[in-house]
Amino acid sequence: MRAGSAEPVGDRTKRETQREFVLGIDSGGSGVRVALSHGDGPGNGPTWSSPTPAVVGDRGIDAESLLARVEPAAHALLREAGADRVAAVCVGAAGMATLGDDLRAKLPDALASSFGARRLALAADGVTAYAGALGQRSGAVVAAGTGLIALGALVALPDDSADGATFDMAADAAGDARAGGGWRRADGWGHLLGDCGGGAWIGRAGLEAAMRAYDGRDGGSRPLLARLEAVFGPAGELPGKLYPRPDRPAVLASFAPEVGRCAAERDPVADAILRDAARHIAEAAAAVCPDTEGCAVGLTGGLFRMGDPLLVPLRAELAARLPHARVTAAAGDPLTGAVRIAAALAGDSLRLPVDAALLRVVDVGPAAATP
């Protein structure tokens, strides 16, 4: 355009509208979801979802396979919205902190090229869960679905104060590896090393109790055995069906609702499993919660839809371990959080702590500043 010439109103409106769009991507143990939004929540725009989890290979989460699914879906959402680019993208992925090397290496350039985004955030799914549940305020969030992770954060207010919250940093001064920037993390180590109290943990415990009943060993549950055979078929054939599956955590987690149903019907073994899960969840929350009166503790994720069989013992455990805290309903889910982070990036208003492993921000577009 020549200097001094007027930009057509229609073109200017379209350009300004496109700049407002942001893209949120949520990749978890139970599938991949994408949302396009004008504002800070996926309810403001179209969404897409797939029940198939991201592929994990030798380099961790495989970026090419994730892009192969996300890019066509996101472009379809953009066409539906009458746009062709976004201002910012946030990708939240389960395992980002420990399995995200390939994503960090390939996603920034690929997403900038595909969508014209000038800013990108790569976040652990716990961070997007935190942003979805509490927004940009200090507190703690337990995200529990297939897996489980707890995150606590000290978030600077616009006046750069820290809203009076403090962590007990004595361990951090000694080099506590859990502390990174303004985040405090507990668990989220995957179904083999942790995720204690999460969906896969509960499902595996329920299946173990069912197999104990099948064998006639102590600690077995006939009701859980009946549910195993109703869901998976003959109990003796379960190992051959389960072990070859690449999505074993999701398969294990799919049995967690059956544990909840048996607990609701007063099966003592199922009830004990959920009480143990509640204790693990509360331990994780206590490990990360800032030490301030009335600290918000958010519970988010599909696991908590199990209802009273899990929530009743969990509330009791939280009250005992965190008497100063206030358990609050999550305002939104991890996809909401991904959109909120992307919107904050687009508006230069991100206050959540930036961290190399948990929340990495990359300036990728033409407006990026070169350090």
Short mmCIF file of C-alpha atoms in Angstrom, two decimals:
data_model
loop_
_atom_site.label_atom_id
_atom_site.label_comp_id
_atom_site.label_asym_id
_atom_site.label_seq_id
_atom_site.Cartn_x
_atom_site.Cartn_y
_atom_site.Cartn_z
CA MET A 1 0.00 0.00 0.00
CA ARG A 2 1.33 3.47 -0.91
CA ALA A 3 2.08 5.91 1.88
CA GLY A 4 -0.92 8.08 2.65
CA SER A 5 -3.41 5.84 0.84
CA ALA A 6 -6.50 4.69 2.69
CA GLU A 7 -6.92 1.02 3.50
CA PRO A 8 -10.35 -0.25 2.40
CA VAL A 9 -12.62 -0.62 5.41
CA GLY A 10 -13.47 -4.23 4.60
CA ASP A 11 -9.81 -5.21 4.35
CA ARG A 12 -8.96 -3.41 7.58
CA THR A 13 -11.86 -5.03 9.42
CA LYS A 14 -10.86 -8.46 8.17
CA ARG A 15 -7.23 -7.89 9.16
CA GLU A 16 -8.17 -6.67 12.64
CA THR A 17 -10.58 -9.55 13.12
CA GLN A 18 -7.92 -12.08 12.10
CA ARG A 19 -5.44 -10.59 14.56
CA GLU A 20 -7.91 -11.28 17.34
CA PHE A 21 -8.10 -15.01 16.69
CA VAL A 22 -6.04 -17.32 18.87
CA LEU A 23 -5.61 -21.08 18.74
CA GLY A 24 -5.58 -23.44 21.71
CA ILE A 25 -4.43 -27.07 21.43
CA ASP A 26 -4.85 -29.67 24.17
CA SER A 27 -3.06 -33.02 23.80
CA GLY A 28 -3.72 -35.46 26.61
CA GLY A 29 -3.89 -39.13 27.42
CA SER A 30 -7.47 -39.33 26.17
CA GLY A 31 -7.09 -37.50 22.86
CA VAL A 32 -6.39 -34.19 21.11
CA ARG A 33 -8.60 -31.10 21.02
CA VAL A 34 -8.32 -27.79 19.15
CA ALA A 35 -10.21 -24.53 19.74
CA LEU A 36 -10.27 -21.28 17.80
CA SER A 37 -11.37 -18.24 19.75
CA HIS A 38 -11.80 -14.47 19.66
CA GLY A 39 -11.65 -14.15 23.43
CA ASP A 40 -10.22 -16.18 26.32
CA GLY A 41 -12.38 -19.30 26.21
CA PRO A 42 -13.21 -21.99 23.61
CA GLY A 43 -16.90 -21.18 23.91
CA ASN A 44 -16.21 -18.14 21.71
CA GLY A 45 -15.33 -20.16 18.63
CA PRO A 46 -15.44 -23.56 16.92
CA THR A 47 -13.68 -26.64 18.29
CA TRP A 48 -12.43 -29.99 17.01
CA SER A 49 -11.56 -33.17 18.89
CA SER A 50 -10.18 -36.67 18.37
CA PRO A 51 -10.21 -39.51 20.94
CA THR A 52 -6.82 -40.80 19.75
CA PRO A 53 -3.88 -39.66 21.93
CA ALA A 54 -0.69 -38.21 20.46
CA VAL A 55 1.98 -40.68 19.37
CA VAL A 56 4.96 -41.15 21.71
CA GLY A 57 8.18 -42.36 20.06
CA ASP A 58 11.93 -42.47 20.67
CA ARG A 59 12.08 -38.66 20.95
CA GLY A 60 9.05 -38.42 23.17
CA ILE A 61 5.81 -36.91 21.86
CA ASP A 62 6.07 -37.06 18.06
CA ALA A 63 5.70 -33.58 16.60
CA GLU A 64 5.08 -34.66 13.01
CA SER A 65 2.18 -36.93 13.93
CA LEU A 66 0.63 -34.23 16.12
CA LEU A 67 0.98 -31.63 13.37
CA ALA A 68 -0.50 -34.02 10.81
CA ARG A 69 -3.70 -34.09 12.81
CA VAL A 70 -3.82 -30.59 14.27
CA GLU A 71 -3.00 -28.54 11.17
CA PRO A 72 -5.87 -29.78 8.95
CA ALA A 73 -8.30 -29.48 11.85
CA ALA A 74 -7.20 -25.94 12.73
CA HIS A 75 -7.33 -24.79 9.11
CA ALA A 76 -10.87 -26.16 8.87
CA LEU A 77 -11.82 -24.15 11.96
CA LEU A 78 -10.26 -21.04 10.46
CA ARG A 79 -12.20 -21.50 7.22
CA GLU A 80 -15.37 -21.94 9.25
CA ALA A 81 -14.62 -18.63 11.00
CA GLY A 82 -13.74 -16.85 7.75
CA ALA A 83 -10.10 -16.29 8.69
CA ASP A 84 -6.72 -17.62 7.61
CA ARG A 85 -4.33 -16.78 10.45
CA VAL A 86 -4.06 -16.39 14.20
CA ALA A 87 -2.15 -14.03 16.46
CA ALA A 88 -0.95 -16.64 18.95
CA VAL A 89 -1.03 -20.35 19.63
CA CYS A 90 -0.76 -22.31 22.88
CA VAL A 91 -0.05 -26.04 22.77
CA GLY A 92 -0.69 -27.85 26.05
CA ALA A 93 0.51 -31.44 26.11
CA ALA A 94 0.65 -34.22 28.66
CA GLY A 95 4.33 -35.05 29.08
CA MET A 96 5.55 -31.72 27.67
CA ALA A 97 8.05 -31.26 30.52
CA THR A 98 9.70 -34.66 30.15
CA LEU A 99 8.73 -35.87 26.64
CA GLY A 100 8.46 -32.57 24.77
CA ASP A 101 11.88 -32.23 23.09
CA ASP A 102 10.54 -32.97 19.61
CA LEU A 103 7.62 -30.56 20.12
CA ARG A 104 9.95 -27.77 21.27
CA ALA A 105 12.25 -28.36 18.31
CA LYS A 106 9.62 -28.45 15.55
CA LEU A 107 6.37 -26.80 16.57
CA PRO A 108 7.40 -23.11 16.70
CA ASP A 109 8.48 -22.84 13.05
CA ALA A 110 5.78 -25.19 11.80
CA LEU A 111 2.91 -23.36 13.51
CA ALA A 112 4.24 -19.93 12.59
CA SER A 113 4.47 -20.99 8.95
CA SER A 114 1.07 -22.69 8.89
CA PHE A 115 -0.99 -20.13 10.79
CA GLY A 116 0.97 -16.86 10.71
CA ALA A 117 1.19 -16.80 14.49
CA ARG A 118 3.69 -14.33 15.92
CA ARG A 119 3.77 -15.83 19.44
CA LEU A 120 3.65 -19.41 20.64
CA ALA A 121 3.45 -21.05 24.05
CA LEU A 122 4.44 -24.66 24.69
CA ALA A 123 2.94 -25.73 28.00
CA ALA A 124 2.67 -28.80 30.16
CA ASP A 125 -0.93 -29.94 30.38
CA GLY A 126 -0.81 -29.10 34.07
CA VAL A 127 -0.17 -25.46 33.17
CA THR A 128 -3.09 -25.28 30.76
CA ALA A 129 -5.22 -27.03 33.38
CA TYR A 130 -4.10 -24.39 35.89
CA ALA A 131 -4.96 -21.52 33.52
CA GLY A 132 -8.32 -23.08 32.73
CA ALA A 133 -9.18 -23.57 36.39
CA LEU A 134 -7.82 -20.40 38.04
CA GLY A 135 -6.83 -18.08 35.19
CA GLN A 136 -3.84 -15.92 36.10
CA ARG A 137 -3.99 -15.86 39.90
CA SER A 138 -1.94 -17.53 42.61
CA GLY A 139 -3.08 -20.88 43.91
CA ALA A 140 -2.86 -24.60 43.28
CA VAL A 141 -4.53 -26.89 40.79
CA VAL A 142 -4.79 -30.65 40.62
CA ALA A 143 -5.46 -31.87 37.09
CA ALA A 144 -6.67 -35.46 37.07
CA GLY A 145 -7.76 -37.40 34.04
CA THR A 146 -5.87 -40.37 32.67
CA GLY A 147 -2.88 -39.11 34.67
CA LEU A 148 -2.47 -36.64 37.51
CA ILE A 149 -0.34 -33.56 38.11
CA ALA A 150 -0.50 -30.81 40.72
CA LEU A 151 0.89 -27.31 40.13
CA GLY A 152 1.13 -24.32 42.43
CA ALA A 153 2.03 -20.83 41.25
CA LEU A 154 2.92 -17.43 42.60
CA VAL A 155 1.53 -15.05 40.01
CA ALA A 156 2.62 -11.42 39.95
CA LEU A 157 -0.29 -9.01 39.88
CA PRO A 158 -0.25 -6.13 37.38
CA ASP A 159 1.44 -3.96 40.04
CA ASP A 160 4.18 -6.65 40.26
CA SER A 161 3.15 -7.68 43.77
CA ALA A 162 2.81 -11.36 44.56
CA ASP A 163 -0.58 -11.07 46.35
CA GLY A 164 0.91 -12.01 49.71
CA ALA A 165 1.43 -15.67 48.88
CA THR A 166 4.60 -17.50 49.82
CA PHE A 167 6.04 -20.95 49.38
CA ASP A 168 8.16 -22.61 52.01
CA MET A 169 11.35 -22.18 50.05
CA ALA A 170 13.73 -23.82 52.55
CA ALA A 171 13.96 -26.95 50.46
CA ASP A 172 14.33 -24.87 47.30
CA ALA A 173 17.34 -23.09 48.75
CA ALA A 174 18.96 -26.50 49.05
CA GLY A 175 18.41 -27.10 45.36
CA ASP A 176 15.00 -28.80 45.38
CA ALA A 177 14.56 -29.87 41.77
CA ARG A 178 10.76 -29.59 41.98
CA ALA A 179 10.89 -25.81 42.02
CA GLY A 180 11.19 -24.05 38.70
CA GLY A 181 10.65 -20.32 38.44
CA GLY A 182 7.32 -19.47 40.05
CA TRP A 183 5.87 -22.96 39.67
CA ARG A 184 5.82 -25.81 42.15
CA ARG A 185 5.09 -29.26 40.74
CA ALA A 186 4.09 -32.59 42.27
CA ASP A 187 3.66 -35.85 40.35
CA GLY A 188 2.75 -35.96 36.69
CA TRP A 189 5.46 -38.61 36.23
CA GLY A 190 3.39 -40.98 34.10
CA HIS A 191 1.53 -44.17 34.88
CA LEU A 192 4.68 -46.23 35.50
CA LEU A 193 6.36 -43.88 37.98
CA GLY A 194 3.52 -41.87 39.44
CA ASP A 195 0.25 -40.15 38.47
CA CYS A 196 -0.90 -41.50 41.83
CA GLY A 197 -4.64 -41.20 42.30
CA GLY A 198 -5.26 -40.49 38.61
CA GLY A 199 -7.56 -42.37 36.26
CA ALA A 200 -4.99 -44.93 35.09
CA TRP A 201 -3.87 -45.48 38.71
CA ILE A 202 -7.45 -46.10 39.87
CA GLY A 203 -8.25 -48.27 36.86
CA ARG A 204 -5.13 -50.39 37.30
CA ALA A 205 -5.86 -50.84 41.02
CA GLY A 206 -9.42 -51.88 40.19
CA LEU A 207 -8.26 -54.36 37.57
CA GLU A 208 -5.70 -55.80 39.97
CA ALA A 209 -8.44 -56.34 42.57
CA ALA A 210 -10.55 -58.02 39.89
CA MET A 211 -7.69 -60.34 38.90
CA ARG A 212 -7.13 -61.18 42.58
CA ALA A 213 -10.75 -62.28 42.78
CA TYR A 214 -10.31 -64.28 39.56
CA ASP A 215 -7.32 -66.08 41.15
CA GLY A 216 -8.94 -66.47 44.56
CA ARG A 217 -6.31 -64.32 46.28
CA ASP A 218 -6.85 -61.99 49.23
CA GLY A 219 -7.80 -58.42 48.40
CA GLY A 220 -9.98 -59.38 45.47
CA SER A 221 -13.38 -57.94 44.54
CA ARG A 222 -16.08 -60.03 42.90
CA PRO A 223 -18.05 -56.93 41.84
CA LEU A 224 -14.94 -55.52 40.12
CA LEU A 225 -14.31 -58.89 38.45
CA ALA A 226 -17.86 -58.82 37.11
CA ARG A 227 -17.29 -55.32 35.72
CA LEU A 228 -13.95 -56.37 34.16
CA GLU A 229 -15.61 -59.21 32.29
CA ALA A 230 -18.52 -57.01 31.22
CA VAL A 231 -16.12 -54.43 29.77
CA PHE A 232 -13.16 -56.48 28.50
CA GLY A 233 -14.39 -60.06 28.24
CA PRO A 234 -12.92 -63.12 30.00
CA ALA A 235 -10.48 -62.08 32.72
CA GLY A 236 -7.81 -64.57 31.68
CA GLU A 237 -7.62 -62.94 28.24
CA LEU A 238 -7.12 -59.39 29.54
CA PRO A 239 -3.28 -59.40 29.59
CA GLY A 240 -3.15 -60.38 25.93
CA LYS A 241 -5.54 -57.55 25.06
CA LEU A 242 -3.96 -54.90 27.28
CA TYR A 243 -0.20 -55.26 27.01
CA PRO A 244 0.14 -54.83 23.21
CA ARG A 245 -1.92 -51.62 23.27
CA PRO A 246 0.06 -48.39 22.69
CA ASP A 247 -2.62 -46.49 24.66
CA ARG A 248 -2.39 -48.60 27.83
CA PRO A 249 -2.81 -45.63 30.21
CA ALA A 250 -6.07 -44.65 28.52
CA VAL A 251 -7.31 -48.25 28.61
CA LEU A 252 -6.51 -48.50 32.32
CA ALA A 253 -8.23 -45.16 32.97
CA SER A 254 -11.33 -46.34 31.13
CA PHE A 255 -11.94 -48.75 34.03
CA ALA A 256 -11.85 -46.02 36.70
CA PRO A 257 -15.59 -45.23 36.35
CA GLU A 258 -16.31 -48.90 37.03
CA VAL A 259 -14.39 -48.60 40.30
CA GLY A 260 -16.53 -45.57 41.12
CA ARG A 261 -19.75 -47.47 40.40
CA CYS A 262 -18.70 -50.39 42.59
CA ALA A 263 -17.72 -48.01 45.39
CA ALA A 264 -21.11 -46.32 45.15
CA GLU A 265 -22.67 -49.77 45.55
CA ARG A 266 -20.64 -50.21 48.77
CA ASP A 267 -17.99 -52.63 47.55
CA PRO A 268 -15.33 -52.23 50.29
CA VAL A 269 -12.40 -52.93 47.97
CA ALA A 270 -13.46 -50.30 45.43
CA ASP A 271 -14.17 -47.86 48.27
CA ALA A 272 -10.66 -48.42 49.68
CA ILE A 273 -9.12 -47.79 46.25
CA LEU A 274 -10.86 -44.42 46.00
CA ARG A 275 -9.91 -43.47 49.55
CA ASP A 276 -6.27 -44.21 48.69
CA ALA A 277 -6.66 -42.15 45.51
CA ALA A 278 -8.10 -39.25 47.53
CA ARG A 279 -5.12 -39.37 49.89
CA HIS A 280 -2.66 -39.28 46.96
CA ILE A 281 -4.49 -36.36 45.33
CA ALA A 282 -4.53 -34.37 48.57
CA GLU A 283 -0.83 -35.08 49.14
CA ALA A 284 -0.03 -33.67 45.71
CA ALA A 285 -2.14 -30.56 46.34
CA ALA A 286 -0.49 -29.98 49.72
CA ALA A 287 2.97 -30.26 48.19
CA VAL A 288 2.39 -27.33 45.82
CA CYS A 289 -0.14 -25.05 47.54
CA PRO A 290 1.12 -21.54 48.41
CA ASP A 291 1.04 -20.83 52.14
CA THR A 292 -1.57 -18.10 52.28
CA GLU A 293 -4.96 -17.92 53.97
CA GLY A 294 -7.80 -18.66 51.57
CA CYS A 295 -5.48 -19.97 48.85
CA ALA A 296 -7.57 -21.22 45.94
CA VAL A 297 -7.23 -24.93 45.17
CA GLY A 298 -8.84 -25.95 41.90
CA LEU A 299 -9.79 -29.49 40.91
CA THR A 300 -10.03 -30.04 37.19
CA GLY A 301 -10.20 -32.97 34.81
CA GLY A 302 -12.56 -35.74 33.87
CA LEU A 303 -11.68 -37.89 36.87
CA PHE A 304 -13.62 -35.61 39.22
CA ARG A 305 -16.83 -36.29 37.30
CA MET A 306 -16.84 -39.59 39.23
CA GLY A 307 -18.67 -37.65 41.94
CA ASP A 308 -19.17 -38.49 45.59
CA PRO A 309 -17.35 -41.85 45.76
CA LEU A 310 -14.12 -39.90 45.13
CA LEU A 311 -15.03 -36.33 46.09
CA VAL A 312 -16.31 -37.07 49.61
CA PRO A 313 -13.05 -38.65 50.83
CA LEU A 314 -11.05 -36.10 48.84
CA ARG A 315 -12.74 -33.13 50.53
CA ALA A 316 -11.99 -34.69 53.91
CA GLU A 317 -8.33 -35.22 53.01
CA LEU A 318 -7.95 -31.67 51.68
CA ALA A 319 -9.57 -30.18 54.79
CA ALA A 320 -7.13 -32.09 56.99
CA ARG A 321 -4.00 -31.28 54.98
CA LEU A 322 -4.83 -27.74 53.78
CA PRO A 323 -7.04 -26.10 56.42
CA HIS A 324 -6.00 -22.64 55.16
CA ALA A 325 -7.06 -23.34 51.58
CA ARG A 326 -10.34 -22.85 49.76
CA VAL A 327 -11.36 -25.56 47.31
CA THR A 328 -12.96 -23.94 44.30
CA ALA A 329 -14.72 -25.21 41.22
CA ALA A 330 -12.58 -25.01 38.10
CA ALA A 331 -13.70 -22.20 35.81
CA GLY A 332 -12.65 -24.15 32.72
CA ASP A 333 -10.71 -27.16 31.45
CA PRO A 334 -7.21 -27.48 29.90
CA LEU A 335 -8.48 -26.47 26.47
CA THR A 336 -9.93 -23.32 28.03
CA GLY A 337 -6.53 -22.77 29.63
CA ALA A 338 -4.69 -23.15 26.33
CA VAL A 339 -6.96 -20.53 24.76
CA ARG A 340 -6.52 -18.21 27.75
CA ILE A 341 -2.73 -18.43 27.52
CA ALA A 342 -2.82 -17.81 23.77
CA ALA A 343 -5.10 -14.79 24.29
CA ALA A 344 -2.77 -13.42 26.97
CA LEU A 345 0.18 -13.82 24.59
CA ALA A 346 -1.69 -12.00 21.84
CA GLY A 347 -2.51 -9.16 24.22
CA ASP A 348 0.95 -9.04 25.86
CA SER A 349 -0.71 -9.71 29.23
CA LEU A 350 0.72 -13.09 30.25
CA ARG A 351 1.48 -13.16 33.99
CA LEU A 352 1.83 -16.88 34.58
CA PRO A 353 5.46 -17.81 35.32
CA VAL A 354 7.49 -18.65 32.22
CA ASP A 355 9.55 -21.80 32.67
CA ALA A 356 11.78 -23.70 30.22
CA ALA A 357 10.04 -27.02 30.82
CA LEU A 358 6.53 -26.10 31.98
CA LEU A 359 5.65 -22.92 30.03
CA ARG A 360 7.96 -21.86 27.23
CA VAL A 361 7.08 -18.74 25.23
CA VAL A 362 8.55 -18.28 21.75
CA ASP A 363 8.28 -15.18 19.56
CA VAL A 364 8.05 -16.71 16.10
CA GLY A 365 6.32 -14.25 13.80
CA PRO A 366 7.45 -11.16 11.90
CA ALA A 367 6.70 -9.00 14.93
CA ALA A 368 9.08 -11.01 17.12
CA ALA A 369 11.79 -9.09 18.85
CA THR A 370 15.32 -10.35 18.39
CA PRO A 371 17.18 -10.49 21.74
#
